[in-house]
PDB file of N, CA and C in Angstrom:
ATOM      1  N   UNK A   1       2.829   1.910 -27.655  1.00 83.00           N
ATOM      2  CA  UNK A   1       2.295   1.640 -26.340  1.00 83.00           C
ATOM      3  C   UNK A   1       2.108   0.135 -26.145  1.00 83.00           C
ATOM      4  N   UNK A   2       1.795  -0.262 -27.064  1.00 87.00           N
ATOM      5  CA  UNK A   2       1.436  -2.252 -27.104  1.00 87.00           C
ATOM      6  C   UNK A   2       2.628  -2.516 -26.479  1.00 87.00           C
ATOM      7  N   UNK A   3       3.825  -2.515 -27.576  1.00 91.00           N
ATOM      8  CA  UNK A   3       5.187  -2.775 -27.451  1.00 91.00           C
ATOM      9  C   UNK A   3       5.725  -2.446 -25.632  1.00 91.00           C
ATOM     10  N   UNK A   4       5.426  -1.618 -25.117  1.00 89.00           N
ATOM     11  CA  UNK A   4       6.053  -1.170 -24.252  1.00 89.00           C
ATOM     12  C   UNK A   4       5.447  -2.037 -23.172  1.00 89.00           C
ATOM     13  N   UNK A   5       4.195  -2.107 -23.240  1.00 86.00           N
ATOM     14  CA  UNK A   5       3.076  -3.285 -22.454  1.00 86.00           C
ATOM     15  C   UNK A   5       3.538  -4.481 -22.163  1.00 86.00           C
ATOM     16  N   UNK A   6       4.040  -4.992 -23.745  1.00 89.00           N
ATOM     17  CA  UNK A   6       4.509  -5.957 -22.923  1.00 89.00           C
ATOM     18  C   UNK A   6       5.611  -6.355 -23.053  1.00 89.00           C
ATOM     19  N   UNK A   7       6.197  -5.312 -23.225  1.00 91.00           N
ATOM     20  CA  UNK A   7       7.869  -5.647 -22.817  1.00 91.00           C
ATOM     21  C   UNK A   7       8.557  -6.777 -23.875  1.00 91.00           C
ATOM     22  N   UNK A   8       8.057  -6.111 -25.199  1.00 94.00           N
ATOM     23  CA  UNK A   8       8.637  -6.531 -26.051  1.00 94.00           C
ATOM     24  C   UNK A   8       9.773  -5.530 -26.799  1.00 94.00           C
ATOM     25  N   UNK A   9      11.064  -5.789 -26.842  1.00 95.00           N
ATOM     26  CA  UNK A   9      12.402  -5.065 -27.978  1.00 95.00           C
ATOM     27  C   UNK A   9      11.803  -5.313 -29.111  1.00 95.00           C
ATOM     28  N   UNK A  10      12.793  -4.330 -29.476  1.00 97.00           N
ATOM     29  CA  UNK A  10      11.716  -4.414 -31.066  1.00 97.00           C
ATOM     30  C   UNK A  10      12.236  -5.653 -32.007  1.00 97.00           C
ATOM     31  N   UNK A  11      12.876  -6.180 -31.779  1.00 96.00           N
ATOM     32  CA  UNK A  11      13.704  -7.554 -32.805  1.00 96.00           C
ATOM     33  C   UNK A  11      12.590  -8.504 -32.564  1.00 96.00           C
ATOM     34  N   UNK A  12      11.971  -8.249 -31.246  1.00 96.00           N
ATOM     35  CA  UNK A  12      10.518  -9.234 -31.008  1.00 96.00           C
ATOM     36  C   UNK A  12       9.555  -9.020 -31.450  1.00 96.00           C
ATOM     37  N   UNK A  13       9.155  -7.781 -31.574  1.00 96.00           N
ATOM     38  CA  UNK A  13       7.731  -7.640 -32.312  1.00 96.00           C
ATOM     39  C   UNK A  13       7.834  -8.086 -34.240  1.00 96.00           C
ATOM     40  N   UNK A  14       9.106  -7.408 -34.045  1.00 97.00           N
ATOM     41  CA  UNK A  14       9.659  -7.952 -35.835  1.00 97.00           C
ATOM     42  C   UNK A  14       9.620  -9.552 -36.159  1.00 97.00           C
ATOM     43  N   UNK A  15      10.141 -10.193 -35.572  1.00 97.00           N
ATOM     44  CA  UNK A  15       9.976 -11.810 -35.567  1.00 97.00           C
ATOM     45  C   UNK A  15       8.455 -12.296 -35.599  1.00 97.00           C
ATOM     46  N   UNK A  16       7.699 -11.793 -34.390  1.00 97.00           N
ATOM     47  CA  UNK A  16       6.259 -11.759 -34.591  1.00 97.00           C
ATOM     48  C   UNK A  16       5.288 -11.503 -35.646  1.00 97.00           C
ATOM     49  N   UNK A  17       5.761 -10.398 -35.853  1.00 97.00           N
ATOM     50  CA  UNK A  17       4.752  -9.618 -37.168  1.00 97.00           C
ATOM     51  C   UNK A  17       5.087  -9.609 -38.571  1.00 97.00           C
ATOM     52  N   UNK A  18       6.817 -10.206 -38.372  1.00 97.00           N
ATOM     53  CA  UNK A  18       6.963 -10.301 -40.019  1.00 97.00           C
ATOM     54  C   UNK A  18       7.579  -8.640 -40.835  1.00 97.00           C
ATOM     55  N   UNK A  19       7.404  -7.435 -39.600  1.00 97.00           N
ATOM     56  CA  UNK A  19       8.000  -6.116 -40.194  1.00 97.00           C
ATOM     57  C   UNK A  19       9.220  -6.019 -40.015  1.00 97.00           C
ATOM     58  N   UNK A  20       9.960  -5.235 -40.808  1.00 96.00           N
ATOM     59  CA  UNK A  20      11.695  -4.846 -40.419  1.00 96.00           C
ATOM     60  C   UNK A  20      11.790  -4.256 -39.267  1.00 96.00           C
ATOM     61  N   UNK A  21      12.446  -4.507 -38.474  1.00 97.00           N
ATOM     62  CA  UNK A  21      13.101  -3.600 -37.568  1.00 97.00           C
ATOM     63  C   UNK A  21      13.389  -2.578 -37.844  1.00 97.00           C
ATOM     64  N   UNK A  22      13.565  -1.891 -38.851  1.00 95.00           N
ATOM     65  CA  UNK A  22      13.742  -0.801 -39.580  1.00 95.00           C
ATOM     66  C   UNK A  22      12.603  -0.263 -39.471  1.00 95.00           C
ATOM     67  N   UNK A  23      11.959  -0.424 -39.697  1.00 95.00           N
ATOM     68  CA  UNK A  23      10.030  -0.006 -40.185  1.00 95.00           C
ATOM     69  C   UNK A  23       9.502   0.413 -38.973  1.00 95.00           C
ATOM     70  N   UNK A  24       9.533  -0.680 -38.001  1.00 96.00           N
ATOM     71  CA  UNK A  24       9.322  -0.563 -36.282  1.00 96.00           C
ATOM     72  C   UNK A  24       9.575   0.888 -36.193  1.00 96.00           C
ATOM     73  N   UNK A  25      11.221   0.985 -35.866  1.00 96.00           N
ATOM     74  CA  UNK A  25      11.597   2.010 -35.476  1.00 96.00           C
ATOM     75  C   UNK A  25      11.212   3.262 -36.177  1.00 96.00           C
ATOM     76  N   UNK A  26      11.044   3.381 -37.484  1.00 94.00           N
ATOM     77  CA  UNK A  26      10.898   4.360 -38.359  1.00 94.00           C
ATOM     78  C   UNK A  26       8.915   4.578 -38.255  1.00 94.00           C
ATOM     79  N   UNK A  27       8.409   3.690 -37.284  1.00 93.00           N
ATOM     80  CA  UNK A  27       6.872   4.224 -37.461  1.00 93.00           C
ATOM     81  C   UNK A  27       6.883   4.263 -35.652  1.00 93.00           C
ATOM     82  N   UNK A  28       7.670   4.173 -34.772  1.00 92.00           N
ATOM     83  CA  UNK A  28       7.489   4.633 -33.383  1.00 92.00           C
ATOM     84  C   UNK A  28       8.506   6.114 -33.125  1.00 92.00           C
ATOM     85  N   UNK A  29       9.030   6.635 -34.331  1.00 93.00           N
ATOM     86  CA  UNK A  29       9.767   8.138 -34.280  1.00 93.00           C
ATOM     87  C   UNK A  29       9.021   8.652 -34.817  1.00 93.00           C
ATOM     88  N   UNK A  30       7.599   8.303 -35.384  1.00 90.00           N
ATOM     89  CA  UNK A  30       6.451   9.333 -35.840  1.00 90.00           C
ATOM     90  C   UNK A  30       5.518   9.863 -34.865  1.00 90.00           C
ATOM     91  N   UNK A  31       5.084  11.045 -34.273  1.00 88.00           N
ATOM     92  CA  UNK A  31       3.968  11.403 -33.681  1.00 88.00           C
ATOM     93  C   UNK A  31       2.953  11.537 -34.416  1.00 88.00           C
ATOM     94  N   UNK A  32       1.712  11.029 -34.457  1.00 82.00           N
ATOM     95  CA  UNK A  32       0.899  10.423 -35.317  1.00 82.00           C
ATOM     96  C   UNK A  32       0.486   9.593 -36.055  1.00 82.00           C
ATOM     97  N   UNK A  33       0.308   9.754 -37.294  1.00 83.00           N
ATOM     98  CA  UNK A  33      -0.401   8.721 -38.371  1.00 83.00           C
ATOM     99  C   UNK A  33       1.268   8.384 -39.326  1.00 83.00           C
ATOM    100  N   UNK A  34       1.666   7.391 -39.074  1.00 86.00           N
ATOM    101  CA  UNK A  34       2.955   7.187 -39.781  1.00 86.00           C
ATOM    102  C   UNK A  34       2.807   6.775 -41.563  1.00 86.00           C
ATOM    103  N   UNK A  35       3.620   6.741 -41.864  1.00 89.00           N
ATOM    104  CA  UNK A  35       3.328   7.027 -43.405  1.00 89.00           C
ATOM    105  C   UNK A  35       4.081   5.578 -43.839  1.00 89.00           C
ATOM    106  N   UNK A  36       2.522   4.449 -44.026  1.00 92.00           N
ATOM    107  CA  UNK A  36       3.504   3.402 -44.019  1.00 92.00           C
ATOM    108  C   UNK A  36       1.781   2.825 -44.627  1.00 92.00           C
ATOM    109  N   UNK A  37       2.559   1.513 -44.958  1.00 93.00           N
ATOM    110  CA  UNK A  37       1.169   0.544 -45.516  1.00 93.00           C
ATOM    111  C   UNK A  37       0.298   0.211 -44.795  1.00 93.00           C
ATOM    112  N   UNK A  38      -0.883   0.231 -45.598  1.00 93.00           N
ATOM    113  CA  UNK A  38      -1.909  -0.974 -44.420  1.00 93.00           C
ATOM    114  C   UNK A  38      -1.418  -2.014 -43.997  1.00 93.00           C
ATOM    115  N   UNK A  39      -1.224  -3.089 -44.949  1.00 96.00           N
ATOM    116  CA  UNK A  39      -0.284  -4.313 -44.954  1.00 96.00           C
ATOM    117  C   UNK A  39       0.612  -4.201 -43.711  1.00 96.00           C
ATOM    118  N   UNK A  40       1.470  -3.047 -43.415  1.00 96.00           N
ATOM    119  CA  UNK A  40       2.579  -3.493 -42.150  1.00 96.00           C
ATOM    120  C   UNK A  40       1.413  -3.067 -41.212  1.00 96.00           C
ATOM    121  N   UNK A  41       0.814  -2.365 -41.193  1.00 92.00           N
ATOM    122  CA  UNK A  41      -0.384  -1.690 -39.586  1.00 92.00           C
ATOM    123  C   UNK A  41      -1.117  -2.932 -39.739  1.00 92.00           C
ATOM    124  N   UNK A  42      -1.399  -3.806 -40.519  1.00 95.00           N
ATOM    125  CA  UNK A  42      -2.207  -5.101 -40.378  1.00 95.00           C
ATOM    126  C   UNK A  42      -1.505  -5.768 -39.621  1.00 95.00           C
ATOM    127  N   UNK A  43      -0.275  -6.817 -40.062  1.00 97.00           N
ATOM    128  CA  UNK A  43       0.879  -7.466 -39.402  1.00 97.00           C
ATOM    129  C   UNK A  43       1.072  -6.667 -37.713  1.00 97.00           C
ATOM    130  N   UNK A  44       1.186  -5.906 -37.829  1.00 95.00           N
ATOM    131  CA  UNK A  44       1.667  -5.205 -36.388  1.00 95.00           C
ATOM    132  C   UNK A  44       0.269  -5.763 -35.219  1.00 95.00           C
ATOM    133  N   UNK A  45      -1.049  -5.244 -35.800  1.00 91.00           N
ATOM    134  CA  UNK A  45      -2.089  -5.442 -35.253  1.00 91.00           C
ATOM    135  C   UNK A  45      -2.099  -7.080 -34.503  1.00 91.00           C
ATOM    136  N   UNK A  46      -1.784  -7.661 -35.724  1.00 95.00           N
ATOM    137  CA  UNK A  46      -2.190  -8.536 -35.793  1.00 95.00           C
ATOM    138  C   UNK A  46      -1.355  -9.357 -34.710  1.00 95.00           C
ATOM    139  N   UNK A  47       0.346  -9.103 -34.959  1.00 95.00           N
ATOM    140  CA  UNK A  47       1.155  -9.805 -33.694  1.00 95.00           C
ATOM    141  C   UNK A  47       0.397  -9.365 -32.150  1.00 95.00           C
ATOM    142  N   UNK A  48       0.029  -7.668 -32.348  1.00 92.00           N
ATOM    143  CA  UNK A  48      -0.212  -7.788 -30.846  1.00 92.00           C
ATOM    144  C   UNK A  48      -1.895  -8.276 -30.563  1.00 92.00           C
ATOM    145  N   UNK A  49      -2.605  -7.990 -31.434  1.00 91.00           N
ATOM    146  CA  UNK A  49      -3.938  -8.916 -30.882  1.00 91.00           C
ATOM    147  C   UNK A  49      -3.555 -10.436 -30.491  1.00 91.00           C
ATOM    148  N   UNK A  50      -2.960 -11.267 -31.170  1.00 92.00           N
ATOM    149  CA  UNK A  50      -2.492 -12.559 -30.465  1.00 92.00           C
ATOM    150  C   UNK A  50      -1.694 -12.457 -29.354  1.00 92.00           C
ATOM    151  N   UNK A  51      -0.930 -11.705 -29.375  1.00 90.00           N
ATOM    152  CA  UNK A  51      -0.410 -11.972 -27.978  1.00 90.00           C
ATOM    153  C   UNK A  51      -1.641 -11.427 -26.710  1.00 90.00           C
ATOM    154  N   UNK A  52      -2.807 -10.702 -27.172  1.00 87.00           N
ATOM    155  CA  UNK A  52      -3.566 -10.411 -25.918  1.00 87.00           C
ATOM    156  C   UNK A  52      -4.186  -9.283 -26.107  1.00 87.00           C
ATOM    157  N   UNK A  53      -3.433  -8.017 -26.694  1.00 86.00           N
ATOM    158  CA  UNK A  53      -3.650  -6.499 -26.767  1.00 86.00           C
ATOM    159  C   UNK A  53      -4.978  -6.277 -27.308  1.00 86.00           C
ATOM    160  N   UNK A  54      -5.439  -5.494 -26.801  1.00 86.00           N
ATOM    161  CA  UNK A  54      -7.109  -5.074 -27.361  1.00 86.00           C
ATOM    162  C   UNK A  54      -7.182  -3.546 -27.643  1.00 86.00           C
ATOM    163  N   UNK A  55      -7.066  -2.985 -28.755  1.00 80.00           N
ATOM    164  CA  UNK A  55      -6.776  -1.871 -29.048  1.00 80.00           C
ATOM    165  C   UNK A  55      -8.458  -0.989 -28.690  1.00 80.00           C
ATOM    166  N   UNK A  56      -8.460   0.187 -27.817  1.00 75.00           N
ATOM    167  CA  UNK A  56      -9.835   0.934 -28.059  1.00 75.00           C
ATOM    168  C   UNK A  56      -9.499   2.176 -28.700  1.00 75.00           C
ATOM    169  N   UNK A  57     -10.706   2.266 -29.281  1.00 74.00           N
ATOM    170  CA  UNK A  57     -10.664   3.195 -30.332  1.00 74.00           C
ATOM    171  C   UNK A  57     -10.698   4.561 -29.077  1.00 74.00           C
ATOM    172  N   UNK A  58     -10.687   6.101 -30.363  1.00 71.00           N
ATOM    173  CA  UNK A  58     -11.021   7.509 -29.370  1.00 71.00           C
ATOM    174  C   UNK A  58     -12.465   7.618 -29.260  1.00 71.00           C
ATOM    175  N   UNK A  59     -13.194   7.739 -28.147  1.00 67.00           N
ATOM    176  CA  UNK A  59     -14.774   7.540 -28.158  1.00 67.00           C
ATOM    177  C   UNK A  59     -15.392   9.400 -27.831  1.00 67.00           C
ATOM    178  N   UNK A  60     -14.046  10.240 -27.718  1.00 55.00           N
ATOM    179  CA  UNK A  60     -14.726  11.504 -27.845  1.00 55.00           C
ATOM    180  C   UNK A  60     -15.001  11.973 -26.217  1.00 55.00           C
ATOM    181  N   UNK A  61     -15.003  11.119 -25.441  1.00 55.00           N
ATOM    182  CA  UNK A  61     -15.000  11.072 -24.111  1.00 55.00           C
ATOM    183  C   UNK A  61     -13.901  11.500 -23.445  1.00 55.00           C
ATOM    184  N   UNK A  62     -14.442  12.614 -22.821  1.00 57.00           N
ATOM    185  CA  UNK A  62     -13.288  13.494 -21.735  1.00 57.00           C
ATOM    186  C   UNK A  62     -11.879  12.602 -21.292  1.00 57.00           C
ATOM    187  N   UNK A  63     -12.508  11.718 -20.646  1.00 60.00           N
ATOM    188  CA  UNK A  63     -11.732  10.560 -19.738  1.00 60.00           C
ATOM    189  C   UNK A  63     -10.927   9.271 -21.144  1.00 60.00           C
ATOM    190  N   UNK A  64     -11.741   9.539 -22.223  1.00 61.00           N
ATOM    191  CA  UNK A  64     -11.547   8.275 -23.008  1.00 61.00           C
ATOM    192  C   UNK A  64     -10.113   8.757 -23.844  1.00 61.00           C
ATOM    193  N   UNK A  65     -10.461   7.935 -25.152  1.00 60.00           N
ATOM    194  CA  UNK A  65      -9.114   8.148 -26.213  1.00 60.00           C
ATOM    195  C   UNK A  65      -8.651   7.146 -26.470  1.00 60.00           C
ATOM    196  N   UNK A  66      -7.752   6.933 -27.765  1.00 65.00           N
ATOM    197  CA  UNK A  66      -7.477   5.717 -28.122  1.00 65.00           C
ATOM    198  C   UNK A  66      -6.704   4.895 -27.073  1.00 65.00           C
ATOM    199  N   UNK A  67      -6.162   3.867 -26.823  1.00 66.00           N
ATOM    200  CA  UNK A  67      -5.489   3.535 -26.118  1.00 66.00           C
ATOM    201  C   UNK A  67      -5.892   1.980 -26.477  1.00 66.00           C
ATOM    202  N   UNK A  68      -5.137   0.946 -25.700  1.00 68.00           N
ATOM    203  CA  UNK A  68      -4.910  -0.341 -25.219  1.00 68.00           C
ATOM    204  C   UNK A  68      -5.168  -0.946 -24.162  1.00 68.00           C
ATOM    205  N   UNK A  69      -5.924  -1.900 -23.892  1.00 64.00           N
ATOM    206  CA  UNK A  69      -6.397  -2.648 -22.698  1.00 64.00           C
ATOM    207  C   UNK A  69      -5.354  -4.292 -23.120  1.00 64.00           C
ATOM    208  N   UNK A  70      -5.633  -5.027 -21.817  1.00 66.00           N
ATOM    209  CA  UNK A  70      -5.073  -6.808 -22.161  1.00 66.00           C
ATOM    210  C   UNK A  70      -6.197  -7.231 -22.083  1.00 66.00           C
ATOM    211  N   UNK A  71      -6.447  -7.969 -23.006  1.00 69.00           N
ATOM    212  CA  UNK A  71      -7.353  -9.252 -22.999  1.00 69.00           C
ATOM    213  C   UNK A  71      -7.556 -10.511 -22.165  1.00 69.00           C
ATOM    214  N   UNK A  72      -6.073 -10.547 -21.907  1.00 63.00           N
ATOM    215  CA  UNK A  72      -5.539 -11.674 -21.580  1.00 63.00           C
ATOM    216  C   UNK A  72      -4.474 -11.010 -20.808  1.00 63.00           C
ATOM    217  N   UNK A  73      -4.483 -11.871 -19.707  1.00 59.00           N
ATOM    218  CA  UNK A  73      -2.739 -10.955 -19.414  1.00 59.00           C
ATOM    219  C   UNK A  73      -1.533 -11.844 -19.400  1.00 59.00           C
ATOM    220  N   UNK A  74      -0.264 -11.311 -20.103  1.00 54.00           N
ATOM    221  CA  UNK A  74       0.970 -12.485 -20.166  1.00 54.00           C
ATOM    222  C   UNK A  74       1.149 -12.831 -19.009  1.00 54.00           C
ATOM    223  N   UNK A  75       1.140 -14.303 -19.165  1.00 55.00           N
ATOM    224  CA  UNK A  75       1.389 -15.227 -18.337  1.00 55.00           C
ATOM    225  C   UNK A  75       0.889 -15.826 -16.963  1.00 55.00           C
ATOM    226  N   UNK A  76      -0.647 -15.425 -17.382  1.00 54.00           N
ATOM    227  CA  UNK A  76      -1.164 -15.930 -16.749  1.00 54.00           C
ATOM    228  C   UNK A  76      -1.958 -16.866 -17.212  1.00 54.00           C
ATOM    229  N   UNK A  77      -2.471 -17.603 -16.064  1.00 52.00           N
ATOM    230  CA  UNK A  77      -3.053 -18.964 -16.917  1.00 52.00           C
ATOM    231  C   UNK A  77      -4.474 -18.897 -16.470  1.00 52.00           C
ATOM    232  N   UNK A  78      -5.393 -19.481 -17.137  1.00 49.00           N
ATOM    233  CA  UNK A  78      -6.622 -19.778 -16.869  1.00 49.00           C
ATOM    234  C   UNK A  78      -6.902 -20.761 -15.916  1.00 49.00           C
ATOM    235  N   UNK A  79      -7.776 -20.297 -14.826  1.00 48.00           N
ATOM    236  CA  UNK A  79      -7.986 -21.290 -13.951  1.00 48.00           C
ATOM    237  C   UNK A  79      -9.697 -21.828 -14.255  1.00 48.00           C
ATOM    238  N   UNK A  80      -9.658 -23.404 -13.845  1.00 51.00           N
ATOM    239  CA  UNK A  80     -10.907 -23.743 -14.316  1.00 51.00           C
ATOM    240  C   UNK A  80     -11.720 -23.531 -12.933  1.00 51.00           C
ATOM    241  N   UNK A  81     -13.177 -23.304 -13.027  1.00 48.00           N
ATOM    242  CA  UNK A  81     -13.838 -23.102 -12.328  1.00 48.00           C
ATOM    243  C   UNK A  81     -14.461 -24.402 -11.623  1.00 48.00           C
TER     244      UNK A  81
END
């Protein structure tokens, strides 16, 4: 869902995060908990928290569930007050 947000191919998130393109693909054909290291779910995290992504956890809430908010949104700029 990050990936798709922001319109990153996967050769981009790989350059970013340092994972194979291989790996990418082989942990977004999993429904669920993919069977892979902390180490790459760190790296992954980690490219998309810098670029902006704010991961929320499942809070158990009807309406809620894990999902992704922007922090920041690409390409926009901060205006000073």
């Amino acid at each position: 869902m990050a990936r798709a947000a922001l319109r990153w191919p996967v050769d981009e998130l790989a350059r970013r995060s340092g994972v194979s393109q291989a790996s990418i693909r082989r942990i977004e054909s999993v429904y669920g908990v993919p069977n892979v290291t902390v180490s790459i779910l760190e790296k992954l995290r980690t490219a998309f928290e810098e670029a902006g992504i704010v991961f929320l956890a499942d809070n158990g809430a009807r309406d809620g569930g894990p999902g992704i908010r922007f922090n920041r949104y690409p390409g926009r700029q901060a205006v000073a007050a």
